[in-house]
């Protein structure tokens, strides 16, 4: 998550069930975040154990897919509302109802018409999403790679891709509390479930049958999803004695390793995916959380809403920035990392080394923003200088690569890299090192990415105009009617209790002593009734 965190401490293998707060102690963001992670892990694990890898409620299962042939060779899918669970993660496909605005001022004679127009607008709300307007898909009809397979290429599988990403006030201004003032930093971020309905050719599933059965498609999809969900990339991190230690003995202890100016959470993130020869990465000492909302783009000049809150969180000439928006953050596609060439502090403007990619950041409702990264060209290491590619650092496997202040990372050989996969490395001045697992010989251990965790579920085998075969699974509610009591059984039980009490010589018939005495005091005896008759 690109959030301003101290570190991430949730480790499911440790089997912690709760975070216990102690009195008089300092409270950290990591503790609260771990409690949330524990509860989320428990809830999703339970849901997945009960439902299975994926499924929806029988009477409200979402993501029913319907193929619709479009005009001008632009086909689409209708994605119907409801709920569906993928690996325990709730995905909601219900489309929010369209709001009805307050009618404009009008004459008395027009009020009835305005009311009818508003009701008509509310009644015309679309009850489903389409392939092109799904909320987190951001598919573009102008891109051939985004289009659905043609009818000649049918059938294909429509599947659900689910993952999570963090959203800050830079992407959702509604998260900012305006009462705090524009000069104050934002508060908490949000984790968002992203679901995307995407097409997959049968060839990718290694299915050669023209008319495969449901079970054949599901089994092939499970094998494909298993390969996609697990990343083969692995990384290790360590802190070595900085090169400037001997030049600056007053600031660096003789036995120190990491001696950065303060505690940091380094983020190493894959930028361009693929094999090692093609892959690149970027890194940030602030977990990639330094972002600047964009007000306007004019060529290479970018108008920002602010330039940061202090010297540590601002921009400088030479910084590498990623100009992106909500759409591209959800598409997980790498964009060129541009260099800051010039700053106009009074005007809150920066000039970039090149104009951002066409189609990115031009729509205000997609909340464009700049994200700062902290890598630079160089420094010289082992006789060579690091040269950036596309503004990012090329991946070199099998050797330690320097970041800064003694922090080094190591990519294992033979990895396959995916855009967005990342590792976090907490660096601490108190220990002069990084928090990274080691073996008994204190050698850093290779670890898989901390994210992105990707989840998949098949929805339908789409056969073009011939329709679609539903591949979803459904479950019934566990609750059932309470059976009506058997009156004969109840009567028999009552007689048995009465006979047992009579056998034990209980004159009260099972009543308490107080109740029996009260009834005796109120009810007249046979002698009393005889006396009343004589009178």
Coordinates of C-alpha atoms in Angstrom, one line a residue, residues 55-446:
X55 CA -19.2 -18.5 -4.9
X56 CA -22.3 -16.3 -4.4
X57 CA -25.5 -16.4 -2.4
X58 CA -28.1 -18.5 -4.3
X59 CA -30.7 -15.8 -4.4
X60 CA -28.4 -12.8 -4.8
X61 CA -25.3 -14.1 -6.7
X62 CA -23.7 -11.3 -8.6
X63 CA -21.6 -11.0 -11.8
X64 CA -24.0 -12.8 -14.2
X65 CA -22.4 -12.1 -17.5
X66 CA -24.4 -11.5 -20.7
X67 CA -22.8 -10.9 -24.1
X68 CA -24.2 -8.0 -26.2
X69 CA -23.1 -7.5 -29.7
X70 CA -22.4 -3.8 -30.3
X71 CA -22.4 -1.4 -33.2
X72 CA -19.3 -0.6 -35.2
X73 CA -17.7 -3.9 -34.0
X74 CA -17.5 -2.8 -30.4
X75 CA -19.1 -5.6 -28.4
X76 CA -19.7 -5.5 -24.7
X77 CA -20.8 -7.5 -21.6
X78 CA -23.6 -6.8 -19.2
X79 CA -22.4 -7.4 -15.6
X80 CA -25.5 -7.9 -13.4
X81 CA -25.6 -6.9 -9.8
X82 CA -25.3 -9.0 -6.7
X83 CA -22.6 -10.3 -4.4
X84 CA -19.8 -12.8 -5.1
X85 CA -16.9 -14.0 -2.9
X86 CA -13.5 -14.7 -4.2
X87 CA -11.0 -16.3 -1.7
X88 CA -13.2 -14.9 1.0
X89 CA -13.2 -11.3 -0.4
X90 CA -16.6 -9.7 -0.9
X91 CA -17.2 -8.3 -4.4
X92 CA -20.3 -6.2 -4.8
X93 CA -21.6 -5.7 -8.4
X94 CA -24.7 -3.7 -7.5
X95 CA -24.8 -0.4 -9.3
X96 CA -25.7 2.6 -7.2
X97 CA -29.1 4.1 -8.0
X98 CA -29.0 7.4 -9.9
X99 CA -29.8 10.4 -7.7
X100 CA -32.6 12.8 -8.4
X101 CA -31.5 16.4 -8.3
X102 CA -33.7 19.2 -6.7
X103 CA -35.7 20.7 -9.6
X104 CA -34.9 24.2 -10.7
X105 CA -37.2 27.0 -9.8
X106 CA -40.2 27.1 -12.1
X107 CA -43.7 28.3 -12.3
X108 CA -46.6 26.5 -10.6
X109 CA -47.7 25.2 -13.9
X110 CA -44.3 23.5 -14.5
X111 CA -44.0 21.8 -11.1
X112 CA -45.9 18.7 -12.1
X113 CA -43.8 18.2 -15.2
X114 CA -40.5 18.6 -13.2
X115 CA -41.7 16.0 -10.8
X116 CA -42.5 13.6 -13.6
X117 CA -39.1 14.3 -15.2
X118 CA -37.3 13.6 -11.9
X119 CA -39.2 10.3 -11.4
X120 CA -38.5 9.3 -15.0
X121 CA -34.8 10.0 -14.5
X122 CA -34.8 7.9 -11.4
X123 CA -36.7 5.1 -13.1
X124 CA -34.2 5.0 -16.0
X125 CA -31.2 4.1 -13.7
X126 CA -29.2 1.3 -15.2
X127 CA -29.4 -1.9 -13.1
X128 CA -26.1 -3.4 -14.4
X129 CA -22.6 -2.5 -15.4
X130 CA -21.1 -2.9 -18.8
X131 CA -17.7 -4.2 -19.7
X132 CA -16.7 -0.6 -20.7
X133 CA -18.0 1.3 -17.7
X134 CA -17.3 -1.2 -14.8
X135 CA -16.1 1.0 -11.9
X136 CA -12.5 -0.2 -11.7
X137 CA -11.9 -1.7 -15.1
X138 CA -11.2 1.5 -17.1
X139 CA -11.3 -0.3 -20.4
X140 CA -10.7 1.9 -23.4
X141 CA -12.5 1.1 -26.7
X142 CA -9.7 2.9 -28.6
X143 CA -7.2 0.3 -27.5
X144 CA -7.4 -2.9 -29.5
X145 CA -6.0 -4.9 -26.6
X146 CA -8.9 -3.8 -24.4
X147 CA -11.6 -5.0 -26.8
X148 CA -13.4 -8.3 -26.3
X149 CA -12.5 -11.2 -28.6
X150 CA -14.5 -11.1 -31.9
X151 CA -17.3 -13.6 -32.5
X152 CA -14.9 -15.5 -34.8
X153 CA -12.6 -15.9 -31.7
X154 CA -15.4 -17.2 -29.5
X155 CA -15.8 -18.9 -27.1
X156 CA -13.7 -17.1 -24.4
X157 CA -13.9 -17.1 -20.6
X158 CA -15.0 -14.0 -18.8
X159 CA -13.3 -14.0 -15.4
X160 CA -13.1 -11.9 -12.3
X161 CA -9.8 -10.4 -11.2
X162 CA -9.8 -9.1 -7.6
X163 CA -7.1 -7.3 -5.7
X164 CA -6.7 -4.4 -3.2
X165 CA -5.0 -1.1 -3.4
X166 CA -4.8 1.9 -1.1
X167 CA -6.7 5.2 -1.8
X168 CA -5.6 8.5 -0.2
X169 CA -7.1 11.9 -0.4
X170 CA -5.1 12.6 -3.5
X171 CA -7.4 10.2 -5.4
X172 CA -10.6 10.7 -3.3
X173 CA -10.8 14.3 -2.1
X174 CA -13.9 13.3 0.0
X175 CA -11.5 11.6 2.5
X176 CA -10.0 14.9 3.5
X177 CA -11.6 16.7 6.5
X178 CA -12.0 20.2 5.3
X179 CA -12.4 21.5 8.8
X180 CA -8.7 20.8 9.3
X181 CA -7.7 23.3 6.6
X182 CA -6.0 22.8 3.3
X183 CA -2.6 23.4 4.9
X184 CA -2.9 20.3 7.1
X185 CA -2.0 16.8 5.8
X186 CA -4.6 14.2 5.2
X187 CA -5.6 11.7 7.8
X188 CA -6.2 8.0 7.3
X189 CA -6.1 6.2 3.9
X190 CA -8.5 3.5 2.7
X191 CA -8.0 0.0 1.4
X192 CA -10.2 -0.6 -1.6
X193 CA -11.3 -3.9 -3.2
X194 CA -10.8 -3.7 -6.9
X195 CA -12.7 -6.1 -9.2
X196 CA -12.4 -6.3 -12.9
X197 CA -14.3 -8.5 -15.4
X198 CA -11.8 -9.4 -18.1
X199 CA -11.7 -11.8 -21.1
X200 CA -9.4 -14.9 -21.4
X201 CA -8.9 -17.0 -24.5
X202 CA -9.3 -20.7 -24.3
X203 CA -5.8 -21.0 -25.8
X204 CA -4.4 -19.3 -22.7
X205 CA -6.1 -22.1 -20.6
X206 CA -4.5 -24.7 -22.9
X207 CA -8.0 -25.9 -24.0
X208 CA -8.2 -27.2 -27.5
X209 CA -11.8 -28.4 -27.5
X210 CA -14.2 -26.1 -29.4
X211 CA -17.0 -27.0 -27.0
X212 CA -15.5 -27.7 -23.6
X213 CA -17.6 -28.7 -20.6
X214 CA -18.0 -26.7 -17.5
X215 CA -15.8 -28.9 -15.5
X216 CA -13.1 -28.8 -18.2
X217 CA -13.1 -25.0 -18.2
X218 CA -13.1 -24.8 -14.4
X219 CA -10.2 -27.2 -13.9
X220 CA -8.1 -25.4 -16.6
X221 CA -8.9 -22.0 -15.1
X222 CA -7.9 -23.2 -11.6
X223 CA -4.5 -24.3 -13.0
X224 CA -4.1 -21.0 -14.8
X225 CA -5.1 -18.9 -11.8
X226 CA -2.7 -20.7 -9.6
X227 CA 0.2 -19.7 -11.8
X228 CA -1.0 -16.1 -12.0
X229 CA -1.5 -15.7 -8.3
X230 CA 2.0 -16.6 -7.2
X231 CA 5.0 -14.5 -8.2
X232 CA 8.3 -16.2 -8.7
X233 CA 10.3 -13.0 -8.0
X234 CA 12.2 -13.0 -4.7
X235 CA 14.2 -10.3 -3.0
X236 CA 16.4 -9.8 0.1
X237 CA 17.6 -6.6 1.8
X238 CA 20.4 -5.7 4.1
X239 CA 22.2 -2.6 5.5
X240 CA 25.9 -2.3 4.8
X241 CA 28.3 0.3 6.2
X242 CA 27.8 3.5 4.2
X243 CA 30.6 4.7 1.9
X244 CA 30.7 8.1 3.6
X245 CA 31.3 6.6 7.1
X246 CA 35.0 7.4 7.2
X247 CA 34.5 10.9 5.8
X248 CA 31.8 11.8 8.4
X249 CA 32.9 10.0 11.6
X250 CA 30.9 12.5 13.8
X251 CA 27.6 11.3 12.2
X252 CA 28.4 7.6 11.7
X253 CA 29.5 5.3 14.4
X254 CA 32.4 3.0 13.6
X255 CA 30.2 -0.1 13.9
X256 CA 27.1 1.4 12.2
X257 CA 25.5 0.2 9.0
X258 CA 22.4 2.1 8.1
X259 CA 22.8 5.7 9.2
X260 CA 20.1 7.6 7.3
X261 CA 18.8 10.9 8.8
X262 CA 15.8 9.2 10.3
X263 CA 13.7 6.0 10.4
X264 CA 12.3 5.1 7.0
X265 CA 10.1 2.5 5.4
X266 CA 11.7 1.8 2.0
X267 CA 9.5 0.5 -0.7
X268 CA 11.0 -1.5 -3.7
X269 CA 8.4 -1.9 -6.4
X270 CA 8.5 -3.5 -9.8
X271 CA 7.8 -0.9 -12.5
X272 CA 8.1 -2.7 -15.8
X273 CA 7.3 -6.4 -15.6
X274 CA 8.6 -9.4 -17.5
X275 CA 11.8 -11.3 -17.4
X276 CA 14.8 -9.9 -15.6
X277 CA 16.4 -8.5 -18.8
X278 CA 13.3 -6.4 -19.4
X279 CA 12.1 -5.7 -15.9
X280 CA 12.8 -2.4 -14.0
X281 CA 12.1 -1.3 -10.4
X282 CA 11.7 2.0 -8.5
X283 CA 12.1 2.7 -4.8
X284 CA 10.9 5.2 -2.3
X285 CA 12.1 5.9 1.3
X286 CA 8.5 7.0 2.2
X287 CA 6.8 3.8 1.0
X288 CA 5.7 5.7 -2.2
X289 CA 3.3 7.9 -0.1
X290 CA 4.5 11.3 -1.3
X291 CA 1.9 12.4 -3.8
X292 CA 0.8 15.8 -5.2
X293 CA -2.8 16.3 -6.5
X294 CA -2.8 17.9 -10.0
X295 CA -5.0 20.8 -10.8
X296 CA -4.1 21.3 -14.4
X297 CA -1.8 19.9 -17.1
X298 CA -0.4 22.3 -19.8
X299 CA 2.2 20.5 -22.0
X300 CA 5.1 19.7 -19.7
X301 CA 4.0 22.1 -17.0
X302 CA 1.9 20.7 -14.2
X303 CA -0.2 22.8 -11.8
X304 CA -0.3 21.3 -8.4
X305 CA -2.7 21.7 -5.5
X306 CA 0.3 21.9 -3.1
X307 CA 4.0 21.4 -3.1
X308 CA 4.3 19.4 0.1
X309 CA 4.2 20.2 3.8
X310 CA 7.9 20.3 4.6
X311 CA 11.3 19.9 3.0
X312 CA 11.2 16.1 3.3
X313 CA 7.9 15.8 1.5
X314 CA 8.3 18.3 -1.3
X315 CA 9.7 18.2 -4.8
X316 CA 13.2 19.2 -6.0
X317 CA 14.8 19.5 -9.4
X318 CA 16.0 16.1 -10.4
X319 CA 13.3 14.1 -8.6
X320 CA 11.7 11.3 -10.5
X321 CA 7.9 11.4 -10.6
X322 CA 5.1 9.2 -11.9
X323 CA 2.3 11.2 -13.5
X324 CA -0.8 9.0 -13.2
X325 CA -4.5 8.9 -12.2
X326 CA -7.1 6.6 -10.8
X327 CA -7.6 4.7 -14.1
X328 CA -3.9 3.8 -14.6
X329 CA -3.4 3.1 -10.9
X330 CA -6.2 0.4 -11.3
X331 CA -4.9 -0.9 -14.7
X332 CA -1.5 -1.8 -13.2
X333 CA 0.3 -0.5 -16.3
X334 CA 3.7 1.1 -16.1
X335 CA 4.0 4.8 -17.1
X336 CA 7.2 6.7 -17.9
X337 CA 8.9 8.1 -14.8
X338 CA 9.6 11.7 -15.6
X339 CA 12.2 14.1 -14.2
X340 CA 11.4 17.4 -12.5
X341 CA 13.3 20.0 -14.6
X342 CA 12.0 23.3 -13.1
X343 CA 10.1 24.5 -10.1
X344 CA 7.8 27.6 -9.9
X345 CA 7.2 27.7 -6.2
X346 CA 4.9 30.8 -6.0
X347 CA 2.7 29.4 -8.8
X348 CA 2.8 25.8 -7.5
X349 CA 4.0 24.5 -10.9
X350 CA 6.6 22.1 -12.0
X351 CA 8.0 21.4 -15.4
X352 CA 8.6 17.8 -16.4
X353 CA 11.2 16.4 -18.7
X354 CA 8.5 15.3 -21.2
X355 CA 4.8 15.5 -21.7
X356 CA 2.9 12.8 -19.9
X357 CA 1.5 9.9 -21.9
X358 CA -1.6 10.8 -24.0
X359 CA -4.8 9.9 -22.3
X360 CA -3.3 10.0 -18.8
X361 CA -4.4 12.7 -16.3
X362 CA -6.5 14.7 -18.7
X363 CA -9.9 14.0 -17.0
X364 CA -10.4 15.8 -13.7
X365 CA -12.9 13.2 -12.4
X366 CA -10.0 10.6 -12.5
X367 CA -8.1 12.7 -10.0
X368 CA -4.6 12.9 -11.6
X369 CA -1.6 13.2 -9.3
X370 CA 2.2 13.0 -9.2
X371 CA 3.9 10.3 -7.1
X372 CA 7.5 11.0 -6.1
X373 CA 10.1 8.2 -6.2
X374 CA 13.6 8.6 -4.7
X375 CA 15.9 6.7 -7.0
X376 CA 18.4 8.7 -9.2
X377 CA 20.9 8.0 -11.9
X378 CA 23.9 6.2 -10.4
X379 CA 25.7 6.1 -8.0
X380 CA 28.9 4.3 -9.2
X381 CA 28.9 0.8 -7.8
X382 CA 31.5 -1.9 -8.5
X383 CA 33.1 0.1 -11.3
X384 CA 29.9 1.0 -13.2
X385 CA 27.1 3.6 -13.0
X386 CA 23.5 2.7 -12.9
X387 CA 21.7 3.9 -16.0
X388 CA 17.9 4.3 -15.8
X389 CA 15.6 2.8 -18.4
X390 CA 12.3 4.6 -18.8
X391 CA 13.1 6.5 -15.6
X392 CA 13.4 3.3 -13.6
X393 CA 16.3 1.1 -12.4
X394 CA 17.0 -2.0 -14.4
X395 CA 16.7 -5.3 -12.5
X396 CA 20.0 -7.1 -12.1
X397 CA 19.8 -10.5 -10.6
X398 CA 22.3 -12.3 -8.4
X399 CA 24.1 -9.2 -6.9
X400 CA 23.6 -6.6 -4.3
X401 CA 22.2 -3.3 -5.6
X402 CA 22.7 -0.1 -3.5
X403 CA 19.7 2.2 -2.7
X404 CA 21.1 4.8 -0.3
X405 CA 22.7 5.1 3.1
X406 CA 24.0 1.6 3.1
X407 CA 20.6 0.0 2.1
X408 CA 21.1 -2.8 -0.5
X409 CA 18.7 -5.2 -2.2
X410 CA 19.3 -8.5 -3.9
X411 CA 17.1 -10.1 -6.6
X412 CA 17.2 -13.9 -6.9
X413 CA 18.0 -15.4 -10.2
X414 CA 15.3 -16.8 -12.5
X415 CA 12.4 -14.5 -11.3
X416 CA 9.5 -13.3 -13.4
X417 CA 8.4 -9.8 -12.5
X418 CA 4.9 -8.2 -12.4
X419 CA 4.1 -4.5 -12.4
X420 CA 3.0 -3.5 -8.9
X421 CA 4.7 -6.3 -6.9
X422 CA 6.6 -4.8 -4.1
X423 CA 8.6 -5.3 -0.9
X424 CA 8.9 -3.0 2.1
X425 CA 12.1 -2.6 4.1
X426 CA 12.0 -0.8 7.5
X427 CA 15.3 1.0 8.3
X428 CA 16.0 2.1 11.9
X429 CA 18.7 4.4 13.2
X430 CA 18.5 2.9 16.6
X431 CA 20.0 -0.4 15.4
X432 CA 21.8 1.0 12.3
X433 CA 20.2 -1.7 10.2
X434 CA 17.0 -2.9 8.5
X435 CA 14.3 -5.2 9.8
X436 CA 14.6 -8.2 7.6
X437 CA 14.5 -12.0 8.4
X438 CA 17.8 -13.8 8.5
X439 CA 19.0 -17.4 9.0
X440 CA 21.2 -18.5 12.0
X441 CA 24.3 -17.3 10.2
X442 CA 22.6 -13.8 9.9
X443 CA 22.3 -14.1 6.1
X444 CA 19.2 -12.3 4.7
X445 CA 16.4 -14.6 3.5
X446 CA 14.8 -14.3 0.1

